[in-house]
Coordinates of C-alpha atoms in Angstrom, one line a residue:
M12 CA 120.9 141.2 153.1
L13 CA 120.7 138.9 150.1
G14 CA 119.7 140.4 146.8
V15 CA 116.4 139.4 145.4
E16 CA 118.0 138.1 142.2
T17 CA 120.3 135.9 144.3
I18 CA 117.4 134.5 146.2
L19 CA 115.5 133.7 143.0
I20 CA 118.5 131.9 141.5
F21 CA 118.9 130.0 144.8
G22 CA 115.3 128.9 144.7
V23 CA 115.5 127.7 141.1
V24 CA 118.7 125.7 141.7
L25 CA 117.4 124.0 144.9
S26 CA 114.0 123.2 143.6
V27 CA 115.2 121.8 140.2
L28 CA 117.9 119.7 141.9
T29 CA 115.5 118.4 144.5
A30 CA 112.9 117.6 141.8
A31 CA 115.5 115.6 139.8
G32 CA 116.7 113.8 142.9
M33 CA 113.2 112.8 144.1
F34 CA 112.2 111.6 140.6
Y35 CA 115.4 109.5 140.6
V36 CA 114.4 107.9 143.9
V37 CA 110.7 107.4 143.2
H38 CA 110.8 106.2 139.6
P39 CA 111.8 102.6 140.4
L40 CA 108.7 102.4 142.7
T41 CA 106.2 103.0 139.9
G42 CA 103.6 100.3 139.8
K43 CA 103.8 99.4 143.5
D44 CA 100.3 100.1 144.7
D45 CA 100.9 101.0 148.4
R46 CA 100.8 103.9 150.7
T47 CA 104.6 104.4 150.6
R48 CA 104.8 104.6 146.9
R49 CA 101.8 106.9 146.6
S50 CA 103.0 109.3 149.2
L51 CA 106.4 109.6 147.5
E52 CA 104.8 110.1 144.1
I53 CA 102.6 112.9 145.5
W54 CA 105.6 114.5 147.2
T55 CA 107.7 114.3 144.0
R56 CA 104.8 116.1 142.2
A57 CA 104.9 118.8 144.8
V58 CA 108.7 119.3 144.4
V59 CA 108.3 119.4 140.6
V60 CA 105.4 122.0 140.8
Q61 CA 107.5 124.1 143.1
A62 CA 110.4 123.9 140.6
V63 CA 108.1 125.1 137.8
F64 CA 107.0 127.9 140.1
W65 CA 110.5 129.1 140.7
L66 CA 111.4 128.9 137.0
L67 CA 108.4 130.9 136.0
F68 CA 108.7 133.3 138.9
T69 CA 112.3 134.0 138.0
F70 CA 112.5 133.9 134.2
A71 CA 108.9 134.6 133.0
R72 CA 108.4 138.1 134.4
E73 CA 107.8 139.4 130.8
A74 CA 105.2 136.7 130.1
P75 CA 101.5 137.5 129.9
V76 CA 100.0 138.5 133.3
L77 CA 97.9 135.3 133.3
V78 CA 101.1 133.3 133.4
A79 CA 103.4 135.7 135.4
V80 CA 100.9 136.4 138.1
V81 CA 97.8 134.1 138.2
L82 CA 99.5 130.8 137.2
V83 CA 102.7 131.5 139.3
N84 CA 100.7 132.3 142.5
T85 CA 98.4 129.3 141.9
L86 CA 101.4 127.0 141.4
S87 CA 102.9 128.1 144.8
I88 CA 99.7 127.0 146.6
L89 CA 99.4 123.8 144.5
A90 CA 102.8 122.7 145.6
I91 CA 102.0 123.3 149.3
A92 CA 98.7 121.4 148.9
A93 CA 100.6 118.5 147.4
Y94 CA 103.0 118.4 150.4
F95 CA 99.9 118.4 152.6
Q96 CA 98.4 115.5 150.8
A97 CA 101.6 113.5 150.7
V98 CA 102.1 113.8 154.5
R99 CA 98.5 112.7 155.2
V100 CA 98.8 109.7 152.8
F101 CA 102.0 108.7 154.5
F102 CA 100.4 108.6 157.9
G103 CA 97.1 107.1 156.6
L104 CA 95.1 110.3 157.5
P105 CA 92.1 111.6 155.4
E106 CA 93.5 113.4 152.4
R107 CA 91.0 116.4 152.4
Q108 CA 91.0 116.4 148.6
V109 CA 87.8 118.5 148.4
M110 CA 89.2 121.1 150.7
L111 CA 92.5 121.2 148.9
L112 CA 90.8 121.6 145.5
S113 CA 88.6 124.3 146.9
I114 CA 91.6 126.3 148.2
I115 CA 93.4 126.0 144.9
L116 CA 90.3 127.1 143.0
I117 CA 89.9 130.1 145.3
I118 CA 93.5 131.0 144.9
A119 CA 93.2 130.9 141.1
L120 CA 90.0 132.8 140.9
G121 CA 91.1 135.3 143.6
N122 CA 94.4 136.0 141.7
F123 CA 92.4 136.4 138.4
W124 CA 90.0 138.8 140.1
F125 CA 92.7 140.9 141.8
T126 CA 94.7 141.0 138.5
Y127 CA 92.0 141.8 135.9
Q128 CA 88.8 143.0 137.7
Q129 CA 90.1 144.8 140.7
P130 CA 93.9 145.0 140.5
S131 CA 95.6 144.8 143.9
F132 CA 99.1 143.5 144.5
D133 CA 98.5 143.6 148.3
A134 CA 95.4 141.5 148.0
R135 CA 97.2 138.9 146.0
V136 CA 100.0 138.7 148.5
A137 CA 97.5 138.4 151.4
L138 CA 95.6 135.7 149.6
V139 CA 98.6 133.6 148.8
S140 CA 100.4 134.2 152.2
L141 CA 97.3 133.4 154.3
S142 CA 96.3 130.2 152.5
G143 CA 99.9 129.0 152.0
G144 CA 100.9 129.8 155.6
G145 CA 97.8 128.1 157.0
L146 CA 98.4 124.9 155.0
M147 CA 102.1 124.8 156.1
L148 CA 101.0 125.4 159.7
W149 CA 98.6 122.4 159.4
I150 CA 101.3 120.2 157.9
G151 CA 103.7 121.2 160.7
V152 CA 101.2 120.4 163.5
T153 CA 100.3 117.1 161.8
L154 CA 103.9 116.0 161.7
F155 CA 104.5 117.1 165.3
N156 CA 101.5 115.1 166.5
Q157 CA 102.6 112.0 164.5
A158 CA 106.1 112.3 166.0
R159 CA 104.6 111.8 169.5
Q160 CA 102.5 108.8 168.3
A161 CA 105.6 107.3 166.6
V162 CA 107.4 106.9 170.0
A163 CA 104.3 105.6 171.8
G164 CA 103.4 103.0 169.1
A165 CA 106.9 101.9 167.9
L166 CA 108.1 98.3 167.9
N167 CA 111.1 99.5 169.9
R168 CA 112.2 102.8 171.3
V169 CA 115.2 103.3 169.0
T170 CA 113.1 103.0 165.8
G171 CA 110.2 105.1 167.2
T172 CA 112.7 107.8 168.2
A173 CA 114.2 107.9 164.7
I174 CA 110.8 108.3 163.0
A175 CA 109.8 110.9 165.6
R176 CA 113.0 112.9 164.9
A177 CA 112.5 112.8 161.2
A178 CA 108.9 114.0 161.6
R179 CA 110.0 116.8 163.9
L180 CA 112.7 117.9 161.5
T181 CA 110.2 118.1 158.7
S182 CA 107.7 119.8 161.0
I183 CA 110.1 122.5 162.0
V184 CA 110.8 123.4 158.3
F185 CA 107.1 123.7 157.5
L186 CA 106.5 125.7 160.6
C187 CA 109.3 128.1 159.6
G188 CA 107.6 128.3 156.2
A189 CA 104.3 129.1 157.8
G190 CA 106.0 131.8 159.9
G191 CA 107.7 133.3 156.9
L192 CA 104.5 133.6 154.9
L193 CA 102.5 135.0 157.8
L194 CA 105.3 137.5 158.4
R195 CA 105.0 138.5 154.8
L196 CA 101.3 138.9 155.2
L197 CA 101.8 141.1 158.3
D198 CA 104.4 143.2 156.5
T199 CA 102.1 143.8 153.6
L200 CA 99.3 144.8 155.9
V201 CA 101.5 147.3 157.8
H202 CA 103.4 148.5 154.7
P203 CA 101.0 148.4 151.7
G204 CA 102.7 148.1 148.3
I205 CA 106.1 147.1 149.7
S206 CA 108.2 145.0 147.4
A207 CA 110.6 142.2 148.2
A208 CA 113.6 144.4 147.4
E209 CA 112.5 146.8 150.2
S210 CA 111.6 144.3 152.9
I211 CA 113.7 141.8 154.9
F212 CA 110.5 139.9 155.8
Q213 CA 109.6 139.5 152.1
Q214 CA 113.1 138.2 151.4
A215 CA 113.0 135.9 154.4
A216 CA 109.8 134.4 153.2
L217 CA 111.3 133.8 149.7
V218 CA 114.4 132.2 151.3
V219 CA 112.3 129.8 153.4
F220 CA 110.2 128.9 150.4
A221 CA 113.3 128.2 148.5
V222 CA 114.8 125.9 151.2
I223 CA 111.5 124.0 151.7
P224 CA 112.0 121.5 148.8
I225 CA 115.3 120.1 149.8
A226 CA 115.0 120.4 153.6
T227 CA 111.5 118.8 153.8
S228 CA 112.4 116.2 151.2
F229 CA 115.4 115.1 153.3
G230 CA 113.1 114.8 156.3
F231 CA 110.4 113.0 154.3
L232 CA 112.9 110.4 153.0
L233 CA 114.1 109.9 156.5
L234 CA 110.5 109.1 157.5
H235 CA 110.3 106.5 154.8
A236 CA 113.6 105.0 155.8
G237 CA 112.3 104.8 159.4
R238 CA 109.1 103.1 158.3
A239 CA 111.1 100.6 156.2
N240 CA 113.2 99.9 159.2
V241 CA 110.1 99.2 161.2
Q242 CA 108.7 96.9 158.5
L243 CA 112.0 94.9 158.5
R244 CA 111.9 94.6 162.3
V245 CA 108.3 93.5 162.2
L246 CA 109.2 90.8 159.5
A247 CA 112.1 89.7 161.6
A248 CA 110.1 89.5 164.8
T249 CA 106.8 88.0 163.7
D250 CA 105.4 84.8 162.4
P251 CA 104.3 85.5 158.8
L252 CA 101.1 83.4 159.0
T253 CA 99.5 84.5 162.2
G254 CA 101.3 87.8 162.9
A255 CA 102.2 86.6 166.4
L256 CA 105.8 87.1 167.7
N257 CA 108.3 84.4 166.8
R258 CA 110.3 82.6 169.4
R259 CA 113.3 84.8 169.3
A260 CA 111.3 88.0 169.6
F261 CA 109.2 86.5 172.4
E262 CA 112.2 85.7 174.4
S263 CA 113.7 89.2 173.9
F264 CA 110.4 90.9 174.8
S265 CA 109.8 88.6 177.7
D266 CA 113.2 89.0 179.3
N267 CA 112.7 92.8 179.4
I268 CA 109.2 92.5 180.8
L269 CA 110.3 90.0 183.5
A270 CA 113.1 92.3 184.5
S271 CA 110.7 95.1 184.9
C272 CA 108.3 92.9 186.9
Q273 CA 111.1 92.0 189.2
R274 CA 112.1 95.6 189.8
L275 CA 108.5 96.6 190.5
D276 CA 107.7 93.4 192.5
R277 CA 104.9 92.4 190.1
P278 CA 104.0 88.8 189.5
A279 CA 104.2 87.3 186.0
C280 CA 102.8 84.1 184.5
A281 CA 103.4 82.1 181.4
L282 CA 101.0 80.0 179.3
M283 CA 102.0 77.2 176.9
L284 CA 99.2 76.4 174.5
D285 CA 98.9 73.5 172.0
L286 CA 95.9 72.8 169.7
D287 CA 94.7 69.3 170.2
H288 CA 94.9 66.7 167.4
F289 CA 96.0 69.4 165.0
K290 CA 97.5 66.9 162.6
R291 CA 94.0 65.5 162.0
I292 CA 92.9 68.9 160.7
N293 CA 95.7 69.0 158.2
D294 CA 95.2 65.4 157.2
T295 CA 91.4 65.7 156.9
H296 CA 90.8 69.2 155.6
G297 CA 94.2 70.1 154.1
H298 CA 97.0 72.5 155.0
D299 CA 94.9 75.6 154.0
A300 CA 92.4 74.7 156.6
G301 CA 95.2 74.2 159.1
D302 CA 96.5 77.6 158.3
R303 CA 93.1 79.1 158.8
A304 CA 92.8 77.3 162.1
L305 CA 96.1 78.8 163.4
I306 CA 95.0 82.3 162.3
A307 CA 91.6 81.9 164.0
F308 CA 93.3 80.7 167.2
H309 CA 95.7 83.6 167.2
D310 CA 92.7 86.0 166.8
C311 CA 91.0 84.2 169.7
L312 CA 94.1 84.8 171.9
V313 CA 94.3 88.4 171.0
Q314 CA 90.6 88.9 171.9
C315 CA 91.1 87.2 175.3
L316 CA 94.3 89.1 176.3
R317 CA 95.2 92.6 177.4
Q318 CA 97.4 94.9 175.3
E319 CA 100.4 94.4 177.6
D320 CA 100.3 90.6 177.3
V321 CA 102.8 89.0 174.8
V322 CA 101.7 86.3 172.4
A323 CA 104.1 84.1 170.3
R324 CA 103.9 81.2 168.0
M325 CA 106.6 78.9 169.2
G326 CA 106.4 76.5 166.3
G327 CA 103.7 74.3 164.6
E328 CA 100.5 74.6 166.6
E329 CA 102.2 75.6 169.8
F330 CA 101.8 79.1 171.2
A331 CA 103.1 80.9 174.3
V332 CA 101.7 83.8 176.3
L333 CA 103.4 86.0 178.9
L334 CA 101.0 87.7 181.4
P335 CA 102.8 90.4 183.3
G336 CA 101.1 91.3 186.6
A337 CA 99.3 87.9 186.8
D338 CA 100.0 85.2 189.4
K339 CA 99.2 81.5 188.9
P340 CA 95.5 81.7 189.8
G341 CA 95.1 84.7 187.5
G342 CA 96.9 82.8 184.7
V343 CA 94.6 79.9 185.2
L344 CA 91.6 82.2 184.8
V345 CA 93.0 83.6 181.6
A346 CA 93.8 80.2 180.3
E347 CA 90.2 79.0 181.0
R348 CA 88.9 82.1 179.2
I349 CA 90.9 81.2 176.2
R350 CA 89.8 77.6 176.2
S351 CA 86.1 78.4 176.6
S352 CA 86.3 81.2 174.0
L353 CA 87.7 78.8 171.4
Q354 CA 85.0 76.3 172.3
S355 CA 82.4 79.0 171.8
M356 CA 83.8 79.8 168.4
V357 CA 83.5 76.1 167.4
D358 CA 79.9 75.9 168.8
K359 CA 78.9 79.0 166.8
G360 CA 80.3 77.6 163.6
Q361 CA 82.9 80.4 163.3
L362 CA 85.7 78.0 162.3
D363 CA 84.2 76.7 159.0
G364 CA 83.2 73.4 160.6
L365 CA 86.6 72.7 162.2
D366 CA 86.4 71.1 165.6
M367 CA 89.3 72.5 167.7
T368 CA 90.2 72.3 171.3
V369 CA 93.3 73.5 173.2
S370 CA 95.4 72.2 176.0
I371 CA 97.1 74.8 178.2
G372 CA 99.9 74.7 180.8
V373 CA 100.3 77.5 183.3
A374 CA 103.4 78.5 185.3
Q375 CA 104.2 81.4 187.5
Y376 CA 107.6 83.3 187.6
H377 CA 109.3 83.2 190.9
F378 CA 111.7 85.8 192.2
P379 CA 114.6 85.7 192.6
G380 CA 116.6 83.2 190.6
D381 CA 113.9 82.1 188.2
S382 CA 114.4 82.4 184.4
L383 CA 112.1 82.6 181.4
A384 CA 113.4 79.3 180.1
A385 CA 112.7 77.6 183.4
M386 CA 109.2 79.1 183.7
L387 CA 108.4 78.0 180.1
K388 CA 109.7 74.5 180.8
R389 CA 107.4 74.2 183.8
A390 CA 104.5 75.5 181.7
D391 CA 105.4 73.0 179.0
Q392 CA 105.4 70.2 181.5
A393 CA 102.0 71.3 182.7
L394 CA 100.8 71.4 179.1
Y395 CA 101.8 67.8 178.5
M396 CA 100.1 66.8 181.8
A397 CA 96.9 68.3 180.3
K398 CA 97.5 66.3 177.1
R399 CA 97.8 63.1 179.1
S400 CA 94.8 63.9 181.2
G401 CA 92.5 63.9 178.2
R402 CA 93.2 67.3 176.4
D403 CA 90.9 70.3 176.2
R404 CA 91.9 71.4 179.7
V405 CA 94.1 73.7 181.8
V406 CA 96.8 72.4 184.1
A407 CA 98.9 74.6 186.5
A408 CA 102.5 73.7 187.1
E409 CA 103.4 72.5 190.6
P410 CA 105.5 74.6 192.9
V411 CA 109.1 74.9 191.8
A412 CA 110.5 72.8 194.6
E413 CA 108.3 69.9 193.7
I414 CA 108.9 69.7 190.0
E415 CA 110.8 66.6 189.0
P416 CA 113.3 66.8 186.1
A417 CA 111.5 65.7 182.9
T418 CA 112.7 64.7 179.6
R419 CA 110.7 66.9 177.3
S420 CA 111.5 65.0 174.1
G421 CA 110.1 61.8 175.6
D422 CA 107.0 63.6 176.8
R423 CA 106.5 65.0 173.3
E424 CA 106.9 61.6 171.7
S425 CA 104.4 59.9 174.1
V426 CA 101.8 62.6 173.4
T427 CA 102.3 62.5 169.7
A428 CA 101.9 58.7 169.7
E429 CA 98.4 58.9 171.2

């Protein structure tokens, strides 16, 4: 069994080193007004408060009771409350500031009461252990729930799994902390007046509380690293203007989806979409208006499609959509819904006076032997048939066997020249 003095020195060293390390990491982020920076700053405050707690708890035993008991116990809960707030800020959850302030106030007043008005060591231990253990339990459960959501909502499975593991690691430490404090509470109820030197449960609670700063900070930094990785992947995979996938990401996602459709014998369909006379919008209204038009059209696509459908901006005013589970007639229906939805937005004046229409080509994926590139080429050929036929319409590609080889560059030149 570790001696109490050894545990106290252990807690001081770990908390001070962790506080210094977190300050070193967070200091360059000062001034960045975002959720990442704020959660790190709150977490660093928690570690610093816990370091002050350990210093006072270890070296200020001869200080006035107001400091050695009331302040020290309040600081222990203040640190846990700050961890609680930092985790919720990181995940964008309500911070519960009123609740946290109320708990801290109750701890301070309760310790004052059970020190000066009705002295009771057991009551102070019960008050601190119950509130601290409850908060740690809440933190652990929150992290565990967020770990499950990280896998479900990740851009890819690898990144989602990394974030989930970091969340679970941090969750386990907080759950151990909650268990240690609640065991301390139970031990106090069973053995009133027992000191840390006399109880392995009391010592275990101190050890866990000493380990929390460095163990949870490691997990919390891994969470931030995982989020940064996600953000980099999003930037690499999406069009910065509209938020749609870029061509490379679309091809990667679509290849995986088409392989799945082939295994499950599900149909799939692709749409190629091009805004009509888009150059006129830029020339007449300026490039800012053109950017707004592209954003509005992407929003229109998102509203018309299912969550499993894949949207990409292929370049300029040209977009592509993959519809897993849809055959060619289904793809035509979706394309017509998009075309009419855009027209409805124009008619209702939702596009700042811009007059936009869209031409759409539709092609179905054929098993076996077809490819994404071949399907998109057929959809592209159908798109330019729609352009030549007067624009603002949907054209479905002909069956694979009947498609004649086409020179796409020549098609594009002839349409642009109109």
